[in-house]
Amino acid sequence: MEICSSNSIRNMDKDYIEKFNMPSIVLMENAIIKFLENIDLTKESFTIISGRGNNGGDALGIARHLLNKGKKVYVHILEKEKNGSVDYKTNLDILEKLGCYIRDISNTKHLETLKNNIINSEILIDGIFGTGLNKEISGIYFETIKCINENSKFTVSIDVPSGINSDDGSICGIAVKANETISFQVYKLGFLNYNSFEYLGDLKVVDIGIPKSIVYKNSDNMRFIDREYIRNKFPYRNKYGHKGTYGRSLIFAGHKGFIGAAYMVGQAAIKTGAGLVTVFTHKDVQSELSIKLNEGMTGTYNSKEEYEEFIGGSNVIAFGPGMGNNDLTFEVLNNIFNIYSGNLVIDADGINVLEGKKSILKEFKGDIVLTPHPGEMARLLGIEIKDVERDRIGIAKVFAKENGVIVLLKGYNTIITDGDKVFVNPTGNSSMASGGMGDTLTGIITSLISQGVNSFDAAILGSYIHGYIGDELSRENFTVSAMEIIKNIPNKIKELISF
């Protein structure tokens, strides 16, 4: 599914209408029909609140169909006597000829009638503002939305809850708190802002018939990852493959008190299918790790001579989990930068030691996948976590482009970007909120790169697979641990890529 800004949506509609000689009223009717297919038509009474733009046109078309189905319909139009869009006026003219109950809302005196109709209706349909809103709501519009939120039993918003900026998810003074939002054709960029979630309710994105070629052309290079993408990109196994075929993963992780991080990264890489896995850890815990990680090799990163000879033969290096934010960690990372030019996955303390030193990222000659959570990203940029979460796509894209890296910004709807293209991962849930999950993800991504997947696709695949396993396990479990994810990697990958 594509993710679009309001400007791209306008261009998409315009493109479709002009290239296919498609009347805009027909496109509006498609949206109206799809909306009706997705609401509860067992209910008998509806209050519909309309603006005078195309969102209002949708609302009035929905009112027409509900009226023709014998439903009790109350229509209220904000500042009805003012001019509106062409398609809005067409639907209003039809509705008036049908004798529908229609009332104006132009001052606070009209709100008492509106309130009574809302209270007497089973469903309220919000069609005040669509994707074009970009200013603060005030006056009668503010009071109307307040009335909706205070009195509606169940609210369904058309395309976007009125009051949400569809580009950044910010609230324009006030917004409708919908129980459901039925959005058209594409996922709105602003819906990725965590602040918008309490207003969206149950979100459905429905296809209204715009050809995929038009959608792709206007999608801003942003989309959700889906199962089809995973199947097409996954490194299927050669009949004659051997351990050398599936690559050498080199992992730098762990120190005293954090042996689990080293173990989980290594074990996740093994379970995902890397041919050979070697974990370099702190000398104080290397012997203990060797006993636990009996399907991989181990060494220590305290000695440059010891790990240096392995670097040239590796397909990928993972760096950082559990190493500690200290001088030794940065020293080892800097050494790797000086002698290696392959694929590098940097996580956890590998990111933390870059605070104030991120300029070295630009000097690396290979591919870097950086996997910060919002806190790590904020420290790296010297900003607040809330600033990262306010614009996760923008922050990740700019950082990736400026530093020549791939950014995987963790969180609900994880963002993966190379500074140009953006993929959003829909898998994963809060049952996975426990220690070791990031280490496991790093191991999965590292393993995929060692098997020949390019770094960008490995980040995309790894994120989806990791979350998919968590989703599947959480169907029967209240919480899911990192070790449970690791245990289930082989069988869940098999399940995921099966046609």
XYZ file of C-alpha atoms in Angstrom:
499
model
C 0.000 0.000 0.000
C 1.310 3.442 -0.954
C 1.690 6.357 1.461
C 0.960 9.833 0.122
C 1.003 13.503 1.020
C -2.031 15.674 0.331
C -0.288 17.225 -2.669
C 0.376 13.776 -4.162
C -3.253 12.804 -3.632
C -4.395 15.918 -5.514
C -2.006 15.085 -8.344
C -3.202 11.479 -8.365
C -6.854 12.487 -8.703
C -6.000 15.081 -11.363
C -3.886 12.574 -13.292
C -6.667 9.978 -13.299
C -9.381 12.450 -14.262
C -7.369 13.970 -17.139
C -5.644 10.883 -18.580
C -8.700 8.630 -18.498
C -11.284 11.341 -19.176
C -12.863 10.287 -15.883
C -15.519 12.714 -14.575
C -14.616 13.709 -11.023
C -18.186 13.018 -9.884
C -17.724 9.356 -10.921
C -14.560 9.089 -8.820
C -16.490 10.627 -5.937
C -19.299 8.099 -6.405
C -16.740 5.261 -6.296
C -15.543 6.582 -2.935
C -19.116 6.907 -1.671
C -19.973 3.315 -2.590
C -16.799 1.952 -0.980
C -17.527 3.932 2.174
C -21.017 2.452 2.384
C -19.632 -1.064 1.932
C -17.582 -0.589 5.074
C -20.043 0.865 7.584
C -22.663 -0.857 9.694
C -25.831 -0.710 7.608
C -27.842 -2.583 10.229
C -28.122 0.766 12.036
C -31.185 2.854 11.217
C -30.367 6.464 12.138
C -27.516 8.670 10.903
C -26.427 12.252 11.415
C -24.173 13.489 8.622
C -22.120 16.644 9.049
C -20.764 18.123 5.860
C -18.351 20.800 4.785
C -18.542 22.377 1.326
C -15.513 20.802 -0.321
C -15.178 17.380 -1.901
C -15.202 15.706 1.520
C -18.594 17.323 1.979
C -19.599 16.066 -1.468
C -18.766 12.544 -0.308
C -20.866 13.095 2.813
C -23.910 14.257 0.852
C -23.614 11.353 -1.594
C -23.507 8.962 1.366
C -26.617 10.657 2.767
C -28.392 10.091 -0.575
C -27.689 6.359 -0.545
C -28.703 5.993 3.104
C -31.943 7.870 2.418
C -32.691 5.576 -0.524
C -32.131 2.572 1.754
C -34.895 3.855 4.030
C -32.608 5.064 6.815
C -33.391 8.053 9.014
C -30.923 10.728 7.905
C -30.175 14.153 9.387
C -27.829 16.306 7.299
C -26.122 19.393 8.718
C -23.951 21.571 6.454
C -21.461 24.085 7.788
C -22.119 27.534 6.331
C -24.436 26.070 3.720
C -25.136 29.380 2.005
C -21.507 29.914 1.045
C -20.034 28.615 -2.193
C -18.753 25.037 -2.449
C -16.986 22.691 -4.858
C -18.718 21.654 -8.088
C -19.238 18.032 -7.047
C -20.449 19.084 -3.599
C -23.093 21.276 -5.236
C -24.165 18.441 -7.556
C -24.767 16.103 -4.621
C -26.486 18.842 -2.618
C -28.877 19.551 -5.507
C -29.835 15.860 -5.753
C -30.309 15.586 -1.997
C -32.555 18.643 -1.853
C -34.721 17.240 -4.665
C -35.080 14.006 -2.684
C -36.542 16.033 0.183
C -33.814 15.116 2.652
C -33.672 16.780 6.084
C -30.933 19.427 5.670
C -29.969 22.120 8.174
C -27.395 24.894 8.080
C -24.768 25.373 10.799
C -23.590 28.958 10.623
C -23.807 30.099 14.255
C -23.950 28.616 17.745
C -27.765 28.809 17.808
C -27.819 25.958 15.303
C -25.817 23.673 17.595
C -28.752 22.744 19.832
C -30.611 21.131 16.919
C -27.384 19.432 15.845
C -26.804 18.118 19.365
C -30.325 16.646 19.557
C -29.941 14.907 16.195
C -26.541 13.495 17.168
C -27.971 12.137 20.420
C -30.886 10.557 18.525
C -28.630 8.896 15.917
C -26.794 5.588 16.124
C -23.968 6.719 13.814
C -22.474 10.108 13.044
C -20.646 10.551 9.736
C -17.959 13.228 9.671
C -17.435 14.896 6.281
C -16.301 18.386 7.273
C -12.657 18.499 6.165
C -10.546 16.184 4.024
C -6.877 16.090 3.080
C -6.640 19.786 2.218
C -6.821 21.185 5.765
C -3.717 23.156 6.775
C -4.924 25.912 9.133
C -6.226 26.230 12.680
C -9.916 25.514 13.155
C -11.925 28.236 14.866
C -15.401 29.694 15.238
C -18.412 27.595 14.321
C -16.206 24.815 12.931
C -14.434 24.455 16.278
C -17.750 24.424 18.151
C -19.253 21.860 15.760
C -16.372 19.416 16.219
C -16.565 19.930 19.975
C -20.279 19.092 19.810
C -19.515 15.913 17.842
C -16.905 14.715 20.329
C -19.132 15.408 23.322
C -22.340 13.801 22.014
C -21.730 11.183 19.318
C -22.291 7.527 20.189
C -20.224 6.264 17.251
C -18.382 8.427 14.733
C -17.142 7.399 11.289
C -14.876 9.856 9.463
C -14.668 10.098 5.685
C -11.055 9.786 4.463
C -9.532 11.813 7.358
C -10.943 12.772 10.775
C -11.787 16.457 10.415
C -9.131 18.566 12.103
C -6.119 16.341 11.405
C -3.449 17.671 9.068
C -3.100 14.710 6.705
C 0.553 15.526 5.956
C 2.016 15.615 9.457
C -0.727 14.255 11.720
C -0.888 17.433 13.796
C -4.178 18.611 15.264
C -5.397 21.907 13.830
C -6.763 23.248 17.102
C -9.348 20.483 17.484
C -10.156 17.243 15.655
C -12.957 14.713 15.437
C -12.268 11.653 17.577
C -13.510 8.939 15.243
C -14.376 5.379 16.165
C -13.663 4.439 12.559
C -11.959 6.178 9.668
C -12.594 4.932 6.145
C -9.809 6.370 4.011
C -9.578 6.250 0.235
C -7.002 4.544 -2.006
C -3.772 5.352 -0.102
C -2.493 5.653 3.449
C -2.178 9.311 4.425
C 1.307 10.431 5.448
C 0.056 12.117 8.617
C -1.465 8.875 9.888
C 2.073 7.696 10.723
C 2.308 10.353 13.425
C 1.603 8.651 16.749
C -0.454 11.701 17.831
C -3.071 10.890 15.181
C -3.838 7.395 16.509
C -6.306 8.501 19.192
C -8.366 10.289 16.514
C -8.352 7.660 13.758
C -10.070 4.835 15.610
C -10.247 1.663 13.516
C -8.639 2.671 10.215
C -9.608 1.076 6.908
C -8.025 2.071 3.600
C -10.301 1.137 0.685
C -9.556 0.943 -3.039
C -11.723 3.349 -5.057
C -10.519 2.217 -8.472
C -7.594 4.497 -9.317
C -5.220 2.468 -11.552
C -2.038 1.261 -9.858
C 0.111 2.986 -12.475
C -1.350 6.353 -11.419
C -0.973 5.514 -7.731
C 2.682 4.444 -8.102
C 3.539 7.528 -10.128
C 2.279 9.819 -7.374
C 3.288 7.857 -4.275
C 6.286 9.955 -3.098
C 8.382 6.746 -3.048
C 6.684 5.689 0.193
C 4.863 2.416 0.799
C 4.030 -0.235 3.347
C 5.882 -3.533 3.171
C 3.642 -6.465 2.287
C 3.992 -10.217 2.050
C 4.303 -10.157 -1.735
C 7.352 -7.893 -1.478
C 8.957 -10.261 1.051
C 8.353 -13.286 -1.163
C 9.841 -11.557 -4.200
C 12.975 -10.398 -2.387
C 13.711 -13.348 -0.109
C 16.935 -15.320 -0.852
C 15.590 -18.742 -1.760
C 17.981 -21.659 -1.217
C 19.928 -23.223 -4.068
C 19.559 -26.991 -4.317
C 23.347 -27.347 -4.323
C 24.083 -24.668 -1.705
C 26.521 -25.215 1.172
C 27.586 -23.146 4.183
C 29.959 -21.097 2.047
C 27.057 -20.205 -0.238
C 25.194 -18.462 2.559
C 27.968 -16.192 3.693
C 30.084 -15.259 6.665
C 28.583 -13.024 9.337
C 30.961 -11.280 11.722
C 29.397 -9.865 14.888
C 30.858 -7.523 17.513
C 28.681 -7.600 20.619
C 28.546 -8.001 24.383
C 30.667 -7.323 27.433
C 30.477 -8.216 31.117
C 26.838 -8.307 32.195
C 25.627 -8.221 28.582
C 26.547 -11.634 27.248
C 22.882 -12.137 26.303
C 23.116 -9.455 23.619
C 26.036 -11.218 21.946
C 24.292 -14.579 22.162
C 20.993 -13.337 20.737
C 22.538 -11.523 17.763
C 24.617 -14.591 16.921
C 21.810 -17.084 17.419
C 19.358 -14.994 15.367
C 21.889 -14.842 12.519
C 22.349 -18.620 12.669
C 18.605 -19.333 12.752
C 17.974 -16.972 9.813
C 20.358 -19.002 7.678
C 23.842 -17.451 7.651
C 26.420 -20.039 6.585
C 29.084 -19.163 9.169
C 28.691 -16.899 12.194
C 31.545 -15.578 14.333
C 30.901 -13.401 17.383
C 33.666 -11.233 18.800
C 32.908 -10.261 22.390
C 34.745 -8.865 25.412
C 37.571 -11.045 26.711
C 35.881 -11.332 30.128
C 32.883 -13.213 28.700
C 34.276 -14.965 25.629
C 34.651 -18.395 27.256
C 31.101 -18.268 28.625
C 29.721 -17.249 25.222
C 31.582 -20.112 23.533
C 29.707 -22.614 25.699
C 26.304 -21.075 24.873
C 26.831 -20.358 21.164
C 27.810 -23.863 20.132
C 26.746 -23.425 16.477
C 28.962 -20.387 15.963
C 32.553 -19.370 16.561
C 33.724 -16.763 19.061
C 36.667 -14.443 19.618
C 37.521 -11.249 21.505
C 37.456 -7.692 20.245
C 40.007 -6.530 22.841
C 42.797 -7.533 20.472
C 42.835 -5.802 17.082
C 45.120 -8.507 15.703
C 42.627 -11.221 16.635
C 39.609 -9.806 14.816
C 41.416 -8.072 11.965
C 42.236 -11.312 10.145
C 38.535 -12.261 10.028
C 37.275 -8.971 8.632
C 38.484 -9.350 5.058
C 36.664 -12.652 4.561
C 33.307 -11.547 5.970
C 30.242 -10.677 3.895
C 28.796 -8.474 6.618
C 29.683 -7.071 10.028
C 27.169 -6.346 12.795
C 28.387 -3.977 15.473
C 27.258 -2.643 18.829
C 24.740 -4.681 20.851
C 25.742 -4.867 24.511
C 29.273 -3.500 24.000
C 28.841 -0.470 26.250
C 29.050 3.214 25.427
C 32.777 3.549 26.053
C 36.131 4.366 24.464
C 36.907 0.758 23.544
C 33.658 0.420 21.584
C 34.420 3.540 19.551
C 38.037 2.449 19.043
C 36.960 -0.904 17.598
C 34.325 0.744 15.379
C 36.869 3.259 14.113
C 39.306 0.424 13.347
C 36.614 -1.333 11.315
C 35.930 1.877 9.390
C 39.629 2.097 8.510
C 40.126 -1.476 7.266
C 36.704 -2.572 5.963
C 34.533 -1.391 3.077
C 31.757 -3.970 2.957
C 28.312 -4.215 4.572
C 27.943 -2.913 8.126
C 24.953 -3.073 10.489
C 25.301 -0.693 13.453
C 22.984 -1.022 16.452
C 22.698 -0.056 20.120
C 26.065 1.010 21.611
C 27.509 1.185 18.118
C 25.079 4.068 17.592
C 25.566 5.549 21.057
C 29.338 5.986 20.597
C 28.661 8.042 17.458
C 27.101 10.857 19.486
C 29.037 13.957 18.470
C 31.065 11.892 15.971
C 28.501 10.963 13.329
C 30.567 12.652 10.603
C 32.641 9.462 10.291
C 29.606 7.764 8.736
C 30.160 9.751 5.538
C 33.717 8.410 5.270
C 32.712 4.732 5.160
C 33.044 3.253 1.680
C 30.549 0.415 2.042
C 26.857 0.163 2.964
C 25.761 1.006 6.499
C 22.436 0.018 8.049
C 21.810 2.080 11.191
C 19.061 0.718 13.472
C 18.246 3.314 16.169
C 15.203 3.492 18.382
C 13.824 7.053 18.825
C 15.967 7.690 21.920
C 19.177 6.730 20.127
C 18.186 8.808 17.109
C 17.477 11.810 19.330
C 20.879 11.532 21.038
C 22.617 11.188 17.695
C 20.974 14.390 16.450
C 21.059 16.304 19.740
C 17.273 16.752 19.817
C 14.355 15.582 21.979
C 12.635 12.218 21.483
C 9.342 14.058 20.916
C 10.956 15.848 17.966
C 11.867 12.500 16.396
C 8.399 11.059 16.938
C 6.720 14.167 15.513
C 8.289 13.568 12.083
C 9.786 10.087 11.964
C 9.875 9.817 8.174
C 11.340 13.288 7.704
C 13.998 12.791 10.398
C 15.012 9.363 9.070
C 15.086 10.475 5.410
C 17.208 13.552 6.024
C 19.692 11.664 8.218
C 20.008 8.838 5.688
C 20.528 11.223 2.780
C 22.997 13.503 4.563
C 25.125 10.648 5.896
C 24.869 8.150 3.045
C 23.369 5.397 5.194
C 20.245 3.265 5.425
C 18.187 4.134 8.501
C 15.855 1.692 10.203
C 14.035 3.812 12.785
C 12.409 1.410 15.225
C 8.942 1.730 16.714
C 5.346 0.995 15.795
C 5.325 1.274 11.989
C 9.125 1.031 11.743
C 10.601 3.342 9.086
C 13.254 2.060 6.647
C 14.791 4.578 4.238
C 17.850 5.166 2.090
C 17.110 8.890 1.943
C 15.010 8.513 -1.213
C 12.674 5.533 -0.927
C 10.729 4.910 2.287
C 9.252 1.606 3.436
C 7.049 1.292 6.508
C 6.761 -2.008 8.348
C 3.214 -2.822 9.519
C 4.192 -5.940 11.507
C 5.062 -6.166 15.201
C 3.164 -5.249 18.350
C 3.584 -4.321 22.010
C 3.723 -7.955 23.160
C 7.317 -7.796 21.885
C 8.282 -4.892 24.153
C 11.106 -6.608 26.028
C 14.885 -6.785 26.194
C 16.785 -8.424 23.360
C 14.330 -7.636 20.558
C 16.710 -5.175 18.914
C 19.583 -7.667 19.160
C 17.417 -10.280 17.475
C 16.488 -7.898 14.651
C 20.160 -7.051 14.102
C 20.977 -10.752 13.807
C 18.207 -11.332 11.265
C 19.275 -8.387 9.076
C 22.942 -9.392 9.288
C 22.147 -12.949 8.250
C 20.102 -11.832 5.245
C 22.964 -9.643 4.015
C 25.397 -12.548 4.381
C 23.080 -14.598 2.143
C 23.329 -12.027 -0.646
C 20.435 -9.657 -0.001
C 21.402 -6.008 -0.514
C 21.523 -3.927 2.667
C 18.343 -1.928 1.988
C 16.232 -4.970 1.208
C 17.764 -6.857 4.145
C 16.588 -4.095 6.492
C 13.111 -4.229 4.917
C 12.875 -8.024 5.018
C 14.403 -8.288 8.484
C 12.006 -5.792 10.005
C 8.957 -7.464 8.466
C 10.041 -11.004 9.410
C 10.866 -9.985 12.979
C 7.470 -8.325 13.470
C 5.594 -11.082 11.642
C 6.937 -13.709 14.037
C 5.924 -11.525 16.985
C 2.417 -11.091 15.557
C 1.997 -14.819 15.006
C 3.239 -15.787 18.478
C 1.153 -13.108 20.215
C -2.042 -14.692 18.905
C -1.723 -17.213 21.733
C 0.659 -15.438 24.127
C 0.282 -12.249 26.160
C 3.996 -11.473 25.813
C 6.677 -12.698 23.410
C 10.372 -12.865 24.332
C 13.383 -12.419 22.074
C 14.356 -16.056 22.550
C 10.892 -17.154 21.430
C 11.324 -15.054 18.287
C 14.715 -16.676 17.622
C 13.390 -20.189 18.197
C 10.621 -19.633 15.643
C 12.642 -17.904 12.904
C 13.119 -20.974 10.634
C 9.536 -22.245 10.661
C 7.926 -18.800 10.463
C 10.119 -17.781 7.509
C 9.068 -21.004 5.771
C 5.438 -20.158 6.497
C 5.828 -16.546 5.366
C 7.425 -17.260 1.994
C 5.218 -20.242 1.107
C 2.875 -19.580 -1.815
